Short mmCIF file of C-alpha atoms and ligand atoms in Angstrom, two decimals:
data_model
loop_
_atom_site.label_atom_id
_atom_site.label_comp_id
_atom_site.label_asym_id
_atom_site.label_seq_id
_atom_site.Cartn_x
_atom_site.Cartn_y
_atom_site.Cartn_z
CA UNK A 1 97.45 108.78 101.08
CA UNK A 2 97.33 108.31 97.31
CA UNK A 3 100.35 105.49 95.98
CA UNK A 4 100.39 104.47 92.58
CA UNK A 5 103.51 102.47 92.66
CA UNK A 6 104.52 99.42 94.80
CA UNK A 7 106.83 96.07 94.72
CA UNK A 8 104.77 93.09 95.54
CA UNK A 9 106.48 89.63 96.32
CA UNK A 10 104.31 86.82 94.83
CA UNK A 11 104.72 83.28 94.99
CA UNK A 12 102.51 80.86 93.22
CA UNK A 13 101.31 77.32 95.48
CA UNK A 14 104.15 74.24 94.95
CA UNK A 15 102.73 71.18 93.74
CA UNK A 16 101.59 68.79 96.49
CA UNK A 17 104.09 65.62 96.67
CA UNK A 18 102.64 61.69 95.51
CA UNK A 19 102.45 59.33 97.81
CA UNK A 20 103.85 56.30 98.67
CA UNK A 21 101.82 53.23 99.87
CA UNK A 22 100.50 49.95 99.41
CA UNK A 23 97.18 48.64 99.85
CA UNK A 24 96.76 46.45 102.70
CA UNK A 25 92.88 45.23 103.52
CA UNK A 26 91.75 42.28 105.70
CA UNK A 27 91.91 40.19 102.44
CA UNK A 28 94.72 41.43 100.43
CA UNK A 29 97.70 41.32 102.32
CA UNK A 30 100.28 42.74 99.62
CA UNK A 31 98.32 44.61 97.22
CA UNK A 32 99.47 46.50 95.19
CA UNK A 33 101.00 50.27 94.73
CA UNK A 34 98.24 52.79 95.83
CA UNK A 35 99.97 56.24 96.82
CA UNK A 36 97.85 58.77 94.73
CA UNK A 37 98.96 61.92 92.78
CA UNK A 38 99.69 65.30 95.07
CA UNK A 39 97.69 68.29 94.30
CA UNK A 40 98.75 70.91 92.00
CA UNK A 41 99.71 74.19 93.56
CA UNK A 42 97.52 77.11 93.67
CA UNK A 43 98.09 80.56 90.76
CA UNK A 44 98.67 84.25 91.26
CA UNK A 45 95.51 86.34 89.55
CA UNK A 46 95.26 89.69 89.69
CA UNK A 47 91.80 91.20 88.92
CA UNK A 48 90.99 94.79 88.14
CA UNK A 49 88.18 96.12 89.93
CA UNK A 50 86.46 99.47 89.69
CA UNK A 51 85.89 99.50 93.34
CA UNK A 52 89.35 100.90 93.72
CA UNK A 53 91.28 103.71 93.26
CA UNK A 54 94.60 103.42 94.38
CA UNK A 55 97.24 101.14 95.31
CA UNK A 56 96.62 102.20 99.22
CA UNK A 57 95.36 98.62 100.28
CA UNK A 58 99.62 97.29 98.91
CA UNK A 59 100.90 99.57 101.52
CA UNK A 60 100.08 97.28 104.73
CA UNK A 61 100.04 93.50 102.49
CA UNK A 62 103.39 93.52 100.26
CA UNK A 63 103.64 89.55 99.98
CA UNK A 64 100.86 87.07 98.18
CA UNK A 65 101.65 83.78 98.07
CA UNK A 66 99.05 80.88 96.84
CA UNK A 67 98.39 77.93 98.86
CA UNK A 68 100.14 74.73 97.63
CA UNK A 69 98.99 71.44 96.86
CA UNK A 70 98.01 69.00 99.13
CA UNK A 71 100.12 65.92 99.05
CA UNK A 72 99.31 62.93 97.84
CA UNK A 73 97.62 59.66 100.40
CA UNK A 74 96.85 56.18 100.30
CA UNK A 75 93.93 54.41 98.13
CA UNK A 76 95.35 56.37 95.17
CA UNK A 77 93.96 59.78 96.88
CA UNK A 78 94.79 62.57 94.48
CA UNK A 79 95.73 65.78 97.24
CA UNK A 80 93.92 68.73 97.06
CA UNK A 81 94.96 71.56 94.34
CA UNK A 82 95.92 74.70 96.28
CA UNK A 83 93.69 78.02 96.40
CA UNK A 84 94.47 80.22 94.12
CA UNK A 85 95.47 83.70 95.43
CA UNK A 86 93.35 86.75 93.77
CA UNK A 87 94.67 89.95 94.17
CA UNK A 88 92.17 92.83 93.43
CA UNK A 89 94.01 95.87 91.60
CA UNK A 90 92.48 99.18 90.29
CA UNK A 91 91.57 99.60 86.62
CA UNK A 92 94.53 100.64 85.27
CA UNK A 93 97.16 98.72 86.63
CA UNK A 94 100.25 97.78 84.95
CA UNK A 95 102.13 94.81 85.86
CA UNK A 96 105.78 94.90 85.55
CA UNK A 97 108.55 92.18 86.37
CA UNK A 98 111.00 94.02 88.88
CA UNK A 99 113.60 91.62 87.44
CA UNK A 100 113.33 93.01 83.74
CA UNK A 101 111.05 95.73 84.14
CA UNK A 102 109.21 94.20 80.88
CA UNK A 103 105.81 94.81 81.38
CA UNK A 104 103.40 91.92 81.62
CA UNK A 105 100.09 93.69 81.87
CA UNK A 106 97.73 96.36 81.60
CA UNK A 107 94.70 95.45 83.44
CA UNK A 108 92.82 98.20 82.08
CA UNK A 109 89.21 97.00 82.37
CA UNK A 110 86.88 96.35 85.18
CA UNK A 111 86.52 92.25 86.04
CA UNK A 112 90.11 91.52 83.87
CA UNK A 113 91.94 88.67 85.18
CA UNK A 114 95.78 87.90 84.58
CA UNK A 115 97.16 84.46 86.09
CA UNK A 116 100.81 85.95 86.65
CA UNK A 117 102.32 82.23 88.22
CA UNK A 118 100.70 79.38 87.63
CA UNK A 119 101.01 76.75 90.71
CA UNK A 120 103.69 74.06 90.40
CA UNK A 121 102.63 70.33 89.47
CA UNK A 122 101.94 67.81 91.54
CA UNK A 123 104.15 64.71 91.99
CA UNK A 124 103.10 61.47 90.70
CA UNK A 125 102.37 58.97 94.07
CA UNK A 126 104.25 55.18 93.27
CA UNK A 127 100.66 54.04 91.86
CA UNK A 128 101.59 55.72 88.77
CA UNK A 129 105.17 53.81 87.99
CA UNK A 130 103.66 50.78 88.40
CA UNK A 131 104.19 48.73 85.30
CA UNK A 132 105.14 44.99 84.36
CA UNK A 133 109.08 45.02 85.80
CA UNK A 134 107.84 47.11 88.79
CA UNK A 135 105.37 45.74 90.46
CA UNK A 136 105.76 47.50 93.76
CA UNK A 137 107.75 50.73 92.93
CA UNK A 138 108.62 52.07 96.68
CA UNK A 139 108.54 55.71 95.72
CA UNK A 140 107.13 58.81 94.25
CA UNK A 141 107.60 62.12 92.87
CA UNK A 142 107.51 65.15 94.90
CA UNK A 143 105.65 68.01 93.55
CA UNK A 144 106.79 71.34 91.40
CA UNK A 145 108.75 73.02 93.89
CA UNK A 146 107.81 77.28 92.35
CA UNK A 147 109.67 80.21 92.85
CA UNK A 148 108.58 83.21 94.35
CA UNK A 149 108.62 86.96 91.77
CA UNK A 150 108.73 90.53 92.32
CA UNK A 151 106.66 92.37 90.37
CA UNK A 152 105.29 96.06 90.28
CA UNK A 153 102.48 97.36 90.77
CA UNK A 154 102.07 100.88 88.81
CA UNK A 155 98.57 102.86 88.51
CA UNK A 156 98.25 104.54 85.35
CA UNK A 157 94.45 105.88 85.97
CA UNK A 158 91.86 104.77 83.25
CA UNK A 159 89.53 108.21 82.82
CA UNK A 160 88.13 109.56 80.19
CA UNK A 161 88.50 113.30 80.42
CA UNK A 162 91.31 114.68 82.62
CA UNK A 163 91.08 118.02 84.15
CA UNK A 164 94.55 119.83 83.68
CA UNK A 165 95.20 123.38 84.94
CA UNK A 166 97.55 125.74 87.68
CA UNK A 167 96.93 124.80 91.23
CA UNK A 168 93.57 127.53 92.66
CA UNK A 169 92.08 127.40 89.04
CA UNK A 170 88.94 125.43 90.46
CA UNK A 171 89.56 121.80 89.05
CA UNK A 172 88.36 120.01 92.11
CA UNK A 173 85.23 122.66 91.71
CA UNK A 174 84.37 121.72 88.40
CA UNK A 175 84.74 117.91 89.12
CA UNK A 176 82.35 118.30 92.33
CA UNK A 177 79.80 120.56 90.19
CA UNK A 178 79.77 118.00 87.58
CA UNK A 179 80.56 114.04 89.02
CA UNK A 180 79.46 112.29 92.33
CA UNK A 181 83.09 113.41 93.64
CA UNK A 182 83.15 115.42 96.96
CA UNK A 183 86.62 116.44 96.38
CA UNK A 184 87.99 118.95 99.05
CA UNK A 185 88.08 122.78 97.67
CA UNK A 186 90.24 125.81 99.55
CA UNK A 187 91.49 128.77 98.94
CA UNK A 188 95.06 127.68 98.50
CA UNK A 189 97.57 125.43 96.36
CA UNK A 190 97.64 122.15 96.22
CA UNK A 191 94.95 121.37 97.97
CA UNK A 192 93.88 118.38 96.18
CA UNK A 193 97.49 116.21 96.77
CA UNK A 194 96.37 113.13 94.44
CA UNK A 195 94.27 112.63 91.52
CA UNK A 196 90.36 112.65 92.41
CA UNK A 197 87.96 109.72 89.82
CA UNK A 198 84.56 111.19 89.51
CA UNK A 199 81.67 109.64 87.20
CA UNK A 200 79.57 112.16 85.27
CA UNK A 201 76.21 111.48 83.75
CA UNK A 202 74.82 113.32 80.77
CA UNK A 203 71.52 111.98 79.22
CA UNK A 204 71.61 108.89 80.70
CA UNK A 205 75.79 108.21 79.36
CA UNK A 206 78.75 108.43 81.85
CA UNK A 207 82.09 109.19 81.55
CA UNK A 208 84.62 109.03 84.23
CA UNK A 209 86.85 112.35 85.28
CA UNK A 210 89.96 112.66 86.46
CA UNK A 211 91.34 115.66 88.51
CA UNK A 212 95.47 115.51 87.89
CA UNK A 213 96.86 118.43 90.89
CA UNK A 214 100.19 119.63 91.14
CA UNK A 215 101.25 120.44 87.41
CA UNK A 216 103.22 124.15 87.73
CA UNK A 217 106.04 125.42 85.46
CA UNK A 218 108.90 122.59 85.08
CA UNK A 219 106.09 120.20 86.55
CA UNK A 220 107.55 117.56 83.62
CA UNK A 221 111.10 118.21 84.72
CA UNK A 222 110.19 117.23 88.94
CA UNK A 223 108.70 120.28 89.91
CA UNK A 224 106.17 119.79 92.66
CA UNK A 225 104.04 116.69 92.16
CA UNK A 226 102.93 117.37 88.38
CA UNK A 227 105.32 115.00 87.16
CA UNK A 228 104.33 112.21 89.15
CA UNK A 229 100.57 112.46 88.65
CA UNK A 230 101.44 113.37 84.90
CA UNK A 231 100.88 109.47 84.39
CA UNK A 232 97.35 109.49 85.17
CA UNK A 233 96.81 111.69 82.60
CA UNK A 234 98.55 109.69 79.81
CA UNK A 235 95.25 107.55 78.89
CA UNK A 236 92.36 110.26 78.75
CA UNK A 237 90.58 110.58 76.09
CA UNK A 238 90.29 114.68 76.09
CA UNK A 239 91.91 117.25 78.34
CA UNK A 240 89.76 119.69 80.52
CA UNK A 241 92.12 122.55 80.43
CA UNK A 242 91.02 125.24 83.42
CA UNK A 243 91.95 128.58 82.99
CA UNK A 244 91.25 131.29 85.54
CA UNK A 245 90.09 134.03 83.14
CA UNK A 246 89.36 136.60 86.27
CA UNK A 247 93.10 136.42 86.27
CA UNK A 248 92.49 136.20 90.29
CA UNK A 249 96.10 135.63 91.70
CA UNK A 250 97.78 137.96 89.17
CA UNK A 251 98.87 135.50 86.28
CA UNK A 252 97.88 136.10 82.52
CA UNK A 253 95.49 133.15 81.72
CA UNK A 254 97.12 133.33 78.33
CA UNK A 255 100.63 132.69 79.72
CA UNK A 256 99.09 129.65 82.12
CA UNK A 257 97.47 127.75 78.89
CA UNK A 258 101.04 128.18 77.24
CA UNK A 259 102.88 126.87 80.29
CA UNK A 260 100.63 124.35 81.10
CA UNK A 261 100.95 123.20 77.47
CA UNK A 262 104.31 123.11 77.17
CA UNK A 263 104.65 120.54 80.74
CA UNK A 264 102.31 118.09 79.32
CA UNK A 265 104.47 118.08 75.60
CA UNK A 266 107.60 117.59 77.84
CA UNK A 267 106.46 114.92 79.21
CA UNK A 268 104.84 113.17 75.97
CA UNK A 269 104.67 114.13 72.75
CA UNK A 270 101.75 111.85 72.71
CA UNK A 271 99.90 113.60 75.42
CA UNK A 272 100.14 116.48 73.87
CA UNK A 273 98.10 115.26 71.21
CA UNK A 274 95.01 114.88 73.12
CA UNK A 275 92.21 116.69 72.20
CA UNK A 276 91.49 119.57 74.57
CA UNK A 277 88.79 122.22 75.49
CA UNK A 278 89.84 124.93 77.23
CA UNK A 279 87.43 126.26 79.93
CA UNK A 280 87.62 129.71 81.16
CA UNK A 281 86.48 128.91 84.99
CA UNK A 282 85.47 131.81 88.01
CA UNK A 283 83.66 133.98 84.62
CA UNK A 284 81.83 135.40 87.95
CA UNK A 285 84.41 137.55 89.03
CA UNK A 286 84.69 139.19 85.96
CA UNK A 287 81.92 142.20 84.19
CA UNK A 288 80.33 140.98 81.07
CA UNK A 289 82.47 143.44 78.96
CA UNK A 290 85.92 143.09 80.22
CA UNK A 291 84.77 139.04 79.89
CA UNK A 292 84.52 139.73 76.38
CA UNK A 293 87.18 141.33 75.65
CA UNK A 294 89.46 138.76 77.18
CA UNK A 295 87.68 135.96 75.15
CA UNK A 296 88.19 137.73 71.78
CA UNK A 297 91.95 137.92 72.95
CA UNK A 298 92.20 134.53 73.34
CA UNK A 299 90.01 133.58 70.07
CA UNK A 300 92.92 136.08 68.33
CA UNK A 301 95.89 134.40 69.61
CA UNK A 302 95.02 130.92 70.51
CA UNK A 303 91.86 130.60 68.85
CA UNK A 304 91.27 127.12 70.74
CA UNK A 305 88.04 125.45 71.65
CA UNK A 306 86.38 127.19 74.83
CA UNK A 307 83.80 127.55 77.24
CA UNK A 308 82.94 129.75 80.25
CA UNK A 309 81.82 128.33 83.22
CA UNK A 310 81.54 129.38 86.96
CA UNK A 311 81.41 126.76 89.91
CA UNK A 312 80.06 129.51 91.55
CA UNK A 313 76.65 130.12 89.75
CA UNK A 314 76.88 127.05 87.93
CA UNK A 315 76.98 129.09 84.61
CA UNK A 316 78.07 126.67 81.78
CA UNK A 317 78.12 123.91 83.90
CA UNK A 318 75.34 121.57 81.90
CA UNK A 319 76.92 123.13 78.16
CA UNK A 320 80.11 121.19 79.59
CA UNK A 321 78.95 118.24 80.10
CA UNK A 322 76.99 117.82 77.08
CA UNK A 323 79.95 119.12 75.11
CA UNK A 324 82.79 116.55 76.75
CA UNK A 325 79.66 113.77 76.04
CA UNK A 326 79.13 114.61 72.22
CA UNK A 327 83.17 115.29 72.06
CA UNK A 328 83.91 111.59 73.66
CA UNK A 329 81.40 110.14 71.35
CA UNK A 330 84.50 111.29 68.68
CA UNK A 331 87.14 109.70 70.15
CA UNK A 332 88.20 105.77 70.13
CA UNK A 333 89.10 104.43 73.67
CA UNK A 334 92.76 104.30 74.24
CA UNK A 335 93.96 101.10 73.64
CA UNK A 336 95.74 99.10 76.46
CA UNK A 337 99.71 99.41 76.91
CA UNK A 338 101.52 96.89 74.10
CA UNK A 339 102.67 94.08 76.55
CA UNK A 340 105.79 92.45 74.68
CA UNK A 341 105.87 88.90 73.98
CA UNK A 342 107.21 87.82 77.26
CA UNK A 343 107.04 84.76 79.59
CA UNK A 344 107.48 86.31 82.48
CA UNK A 345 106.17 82.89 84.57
CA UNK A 346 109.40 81.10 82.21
CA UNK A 347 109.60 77.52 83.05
CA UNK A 348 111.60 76.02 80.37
CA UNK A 349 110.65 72.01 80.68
CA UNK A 350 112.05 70.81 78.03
CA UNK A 351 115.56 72.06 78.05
CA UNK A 352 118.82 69.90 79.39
CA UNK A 353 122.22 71.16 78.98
CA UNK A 354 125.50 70.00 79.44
CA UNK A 355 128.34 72.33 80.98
CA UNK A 356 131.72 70.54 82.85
CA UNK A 357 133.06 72.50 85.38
CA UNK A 358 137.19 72.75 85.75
CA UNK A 359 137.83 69.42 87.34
CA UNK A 360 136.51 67.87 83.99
CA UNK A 361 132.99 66.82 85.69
CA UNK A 362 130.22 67.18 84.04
CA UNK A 363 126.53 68.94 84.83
CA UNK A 364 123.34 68.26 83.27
CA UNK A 365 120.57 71.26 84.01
CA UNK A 366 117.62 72.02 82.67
CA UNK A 367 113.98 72.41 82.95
CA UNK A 368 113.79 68.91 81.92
CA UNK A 369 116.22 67.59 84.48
CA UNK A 370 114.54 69.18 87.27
CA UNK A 371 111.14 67.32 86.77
CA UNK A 372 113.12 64.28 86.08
CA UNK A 373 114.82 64.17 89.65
CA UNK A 374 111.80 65.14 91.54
CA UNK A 375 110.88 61.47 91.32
CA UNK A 376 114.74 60.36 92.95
CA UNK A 377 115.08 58.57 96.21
CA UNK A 378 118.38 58.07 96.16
CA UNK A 379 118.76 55.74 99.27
CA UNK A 380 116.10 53.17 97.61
CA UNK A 381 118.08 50.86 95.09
CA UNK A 382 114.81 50.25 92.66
CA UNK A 383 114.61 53.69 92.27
CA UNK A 384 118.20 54.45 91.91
CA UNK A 385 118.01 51.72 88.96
CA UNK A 386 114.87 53.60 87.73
CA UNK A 387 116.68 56.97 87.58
CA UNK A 388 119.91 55.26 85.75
CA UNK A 389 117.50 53.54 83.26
CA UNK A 390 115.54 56.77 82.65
CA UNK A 391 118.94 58.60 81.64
CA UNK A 392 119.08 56.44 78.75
CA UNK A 393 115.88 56.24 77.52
CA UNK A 394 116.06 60.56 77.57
CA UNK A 395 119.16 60.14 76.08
CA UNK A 396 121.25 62.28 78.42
CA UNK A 397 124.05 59.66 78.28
CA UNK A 398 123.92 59.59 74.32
CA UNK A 399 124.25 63.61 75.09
CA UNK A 400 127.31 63.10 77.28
CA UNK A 401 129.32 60.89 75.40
CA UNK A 402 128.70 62.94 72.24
CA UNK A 403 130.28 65.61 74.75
CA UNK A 404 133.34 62.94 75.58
CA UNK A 405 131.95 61.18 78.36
CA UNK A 406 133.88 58.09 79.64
CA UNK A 407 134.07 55.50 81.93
CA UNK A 408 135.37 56.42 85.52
CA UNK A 409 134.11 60.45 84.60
CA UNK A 410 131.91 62.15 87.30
CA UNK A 411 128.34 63.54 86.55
CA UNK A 412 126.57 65.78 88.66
CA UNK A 413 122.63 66.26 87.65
CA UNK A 414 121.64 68.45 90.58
CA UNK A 415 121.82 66.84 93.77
CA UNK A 416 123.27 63.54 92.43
CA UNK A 417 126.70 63.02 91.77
CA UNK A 418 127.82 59.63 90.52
CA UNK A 419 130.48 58.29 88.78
CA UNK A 420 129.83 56.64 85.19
CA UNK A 421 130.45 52.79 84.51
CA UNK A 422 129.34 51.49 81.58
N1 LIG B 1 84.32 132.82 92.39
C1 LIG B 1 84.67 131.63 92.04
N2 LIG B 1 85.50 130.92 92.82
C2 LIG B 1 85.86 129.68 92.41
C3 LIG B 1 85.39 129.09 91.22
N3 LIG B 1 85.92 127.88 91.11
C4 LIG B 1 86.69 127.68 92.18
N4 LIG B 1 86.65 128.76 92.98
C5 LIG B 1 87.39 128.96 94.24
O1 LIG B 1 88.79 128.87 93.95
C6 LIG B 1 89.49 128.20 95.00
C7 LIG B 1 90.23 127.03 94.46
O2 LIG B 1 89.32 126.07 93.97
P1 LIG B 1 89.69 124.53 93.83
O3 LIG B 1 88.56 123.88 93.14
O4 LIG B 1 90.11 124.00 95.15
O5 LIG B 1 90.93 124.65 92.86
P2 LIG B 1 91.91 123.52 92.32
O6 LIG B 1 92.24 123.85 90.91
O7 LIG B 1 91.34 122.20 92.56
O8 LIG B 1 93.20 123.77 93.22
P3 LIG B 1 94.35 122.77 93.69
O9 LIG B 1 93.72 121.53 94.20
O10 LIG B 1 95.08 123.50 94.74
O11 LIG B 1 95.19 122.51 92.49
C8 LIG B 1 88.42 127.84 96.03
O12 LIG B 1 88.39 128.81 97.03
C9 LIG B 1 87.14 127.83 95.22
O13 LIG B 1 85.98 128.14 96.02
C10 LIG B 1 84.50 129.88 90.42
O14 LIG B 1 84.06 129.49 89.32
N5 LIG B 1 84.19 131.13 90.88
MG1 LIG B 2 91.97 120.72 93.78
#
C-alpha cells in the first residue's frame, strides 16, 4: 500500500506542576519553602529520513503525543523535563496545519528536524515566591497545561529525474535496468500502482529516480491514478519521458508524447517546464530502417531531445545514464516549498483583553492571564491576597477601570469570579 497523505493528532508534553513543601530536618523544625520547579513538557519533532518511502508506517499510529514534565518535589527538586516525541517522516514531507491548511514545512532533506509544539512550562514550586513579606508562601504554580494539533502529513517525493509515460511503455523496466529498484514488470496496465524511488550510479555520482504510474488521457482532470501521483512529480529535476516507438499496443508514439504533455501542463504550468528527454523504449521490436524512419518523424515534428533504448538488450541503457548525469549537473536543485510566516505552535503570552459579557461583567483573557492563574489556589487566603496584589502590579485593574470598572462590578478571569471592592 503506497499513502502519501494522512491526519496526525499531536500533542506536545504539559509542563510538570511546582511543588509545595517545607523543609523539615532533625534540626530545623520550620524551615523554610523548598517545593522545587516541575519539569518542562516534552516537543513534537519530526525528522526526515531517507530510510522511508511512504507514509505507510501513519496508517496503524495516527496519534503522537510527548511525555510531560515531571512535577515538581521537596528539597527544591526540579521534576524531570518530558521526552520529546520524534516522529520519522520521508524526505519530502510537507507539514500542514489541518486547522488552516497553511503549510508549516517541507522537510525536504535527509536528517531535517522541525520542533512542531514545543512542551508547556513548568510551574514554579512555593520555593520560588518566597520573598521578604512571604516567608512561607503555601503554594505553587502548576505547569503549562498544551493543547493537542492536527496536522497533515502529505508526501511530495524528493527525486531527481521522474520517469513519465502511458501505462506498458516499460518505466518500471528502465528504472530496474538502471537503479537498485526491483520494481515489478507485466505485461499489463498499471502494474506498478505507486511511485517506485530507485538510486542510480554513474561514475561514481547518484541520482535518485522516480517511477510516477497511472498518468492516461484526462490523468490531470481524475482519470485513473495520474492525478494523484502527479505530485511526486512536481519536484524533479528532469522528466524521463518513455515512449513506445514499436508502437506495440496500437497507439501513435507521437500522439502519446502530445497527450502525456498536455496532463502534466494541466496540472502545472510549472511542471511543464521541466526539462525533459524523451526516450524511445522496446527499439527491439522494431527493424533498423522502419526505426529510422520513425525517429526522423519525430526529429520533423517534435524535434525534442531523444534516445533509444531497449530494456530488453540493454541497448542505450549506459548513454542514459550518463546523459540524465551530465544533464542534472545543469540544473539547480528545486528549492523547498515557501512556508509562510506562520506560528502555527501560537501561544500569545503576553496578551490580556477585556470583553463584558451582557450582564455588564467583565472578562479578562489572554495568554498572559492564563500563566498568571496557573499559580491560584483559591481556597488558601495568602495566595488569594497574592493573586489580588498581582492584578495591580500587571495593571489589569488600571485596564478595567479605564474600561468603567466600579465598585460592587463582577470580574471573571477564567475560573475566578469575584466581585470588586476597592
Ligand atoms: N521487447 C521489449 N519489451 C519491453 C521493453 N521494456 C518493457 N518491456 C515489456 O513491456 C511490458 C511493460 O513493462 P513495464 O516496465 O511493466 O511497463 P510500465 O511502463 O512500468 O507499465 P505500468 O506500470 O503498467 O505503467 C513488460 O512485459 C515488459 O517486459 C523493451 O525495451 N523491449
Ligand atoms: Mg510499471
Amino acid at each position: 500500500m503506497f499513502l502519501d497523505r494522512v491526519k496526525l493528532m499531536i500533542k506536545a508534553g504539559d509542563g510538570g506542576n511546582g511543588a509545595i513543601s517545607f523543609l523539615r530536618t532533625k534540626l530545623v523544625m520550620n524551615g523554610g519553602p523548598d517545593g522545587g520547579d516541575g519539569g518542562k513538557g516534552g516537543n513534537v519533532v519530526f525528522v526526515a529520513t531517507k530510510n522511508m518511502n511512504t507514509l505507510y508506517t501513519f496508517s496503524f499510529k495516527k496519534k503522537f503525543v510527548a511525555e510531560n514534565g515531571g512535577n515538581g518535589d521537596k528539597k527544591n527538586m526540579t521534576g524531570a523535563n518530558g521526552k520529546d516525541v520524534r516522529i520519522e517522516v520521508p524526505c519530502g514531507t510537507v507539514i500542514i496545519d489541518a486547522e488552516t491548511d497553511k503549510i508549516i514545512a517541507d522537510l525536504f532533506e535527509d536528517g531535517m528536524e522541525f520542533v512542531a509544539l514545543r512542551g508547556g512550562e513548568g510551574g514554579h514550586g512555593n520555593a520560588y515566591y518566597k520573598s521578604s513579606i512571604k516567608q512561607a508562601p503555601a503554594f505553587s504554580q502548576t505547569g503549562e497545561k498544551v493543547k493537542q494539533k492536527e496536522v497533515y502529513l502529505e508526501l511530495k517525493t524528493i527525486a531527481d529525474v521522474g520517469l513519465v509515460g502511458f501505462p506498458n511503455v516499460g518505466k518500471s523496466t528502465l528504472l530496474s535496468c538502471i537503479s537498485n529498484a526491483n520494481p515489478k514488470i507485466a505485461n499489463y496496465h498499471f502494474t506498478t500502482l505507486y511511485p517506485n524511488l530507485g538510486v542510480c550510479e554513474v561514475k561514481g555520482q547518484t541520482f535518485v529516480v522516480a517511477d510516477i504510474p497511472g498518468l492516461i488521457e484526462g490523468a490531470s482532470k481524475g482519470q485513473g491514478l495520474g492525478h494523484y501521483f502527479l505530485k511526486h512529480v512536481e519536484r524533479v529535476r528532469l522528466i524521463l519521458h518513455l515512449l513506445d516507438i514499436s508502437e506495440s499496443e496500437g497507439r501513435d508514439f507521437i500522439d502519446d508524447y502530445h497527450k502525456i504533455n498536455k496532463e502534466l501542463s494541466h496540472y502545472s504550468a510549472e511542471l511543464a517546464k521541466t526539462p525533459q528527454v524523451v526516450v524511445f523504449s522496446k527499439t527491439d521490436l522494431l527493424g533498423d530502417d522502419e526505426l529510422k524512419a520513425k525517429i526522423s518523424r519525430f526529429e520533423r515534428e517534435v524535434g525534442l531531445e531523444h534516445i533509444e533504448i531497449s530494456g530488453a538488450t540493454y541497448k542505450g541503457i549506459e548513454e542514459l545514464k550518463k546523459l540524465t548525469l551530465e544533464k542534472l549537473s545543469k540544473i539547480p536543485k528545486k528549492p523547498p516549498i515557501e512556508v509562510e510566516e506562520f506560528d502555527f505552535d501560537r501561544r500569545q503570552k503576553n496578551t490580556i483583553e477585556i470583553t463584558r459579557e451582557d450582564d455588564g461583567t467583565f472578562v479578562v483573557e489572554g495568554g498572559k492571564i492564563d500563566n498568571f492563574v496557573r499559580g491560584v489556589v483559591l481556597d488558601d487566603t495568602l495566595s488569594f491576597a497574592y493573586f489580588q496584589s498581582r492584578l495591580n502590579d500587571m495593571g489589569i485593574i488600571d485596564m478595567l477601570k479605564e474600561r468603567g470598572l466600579k465598585n460592587g462590578d463582577t470580574v471573571k478571569i477564567k475560573d475566578i469570579v469575584f466581585e470588586y471592592m476597592e
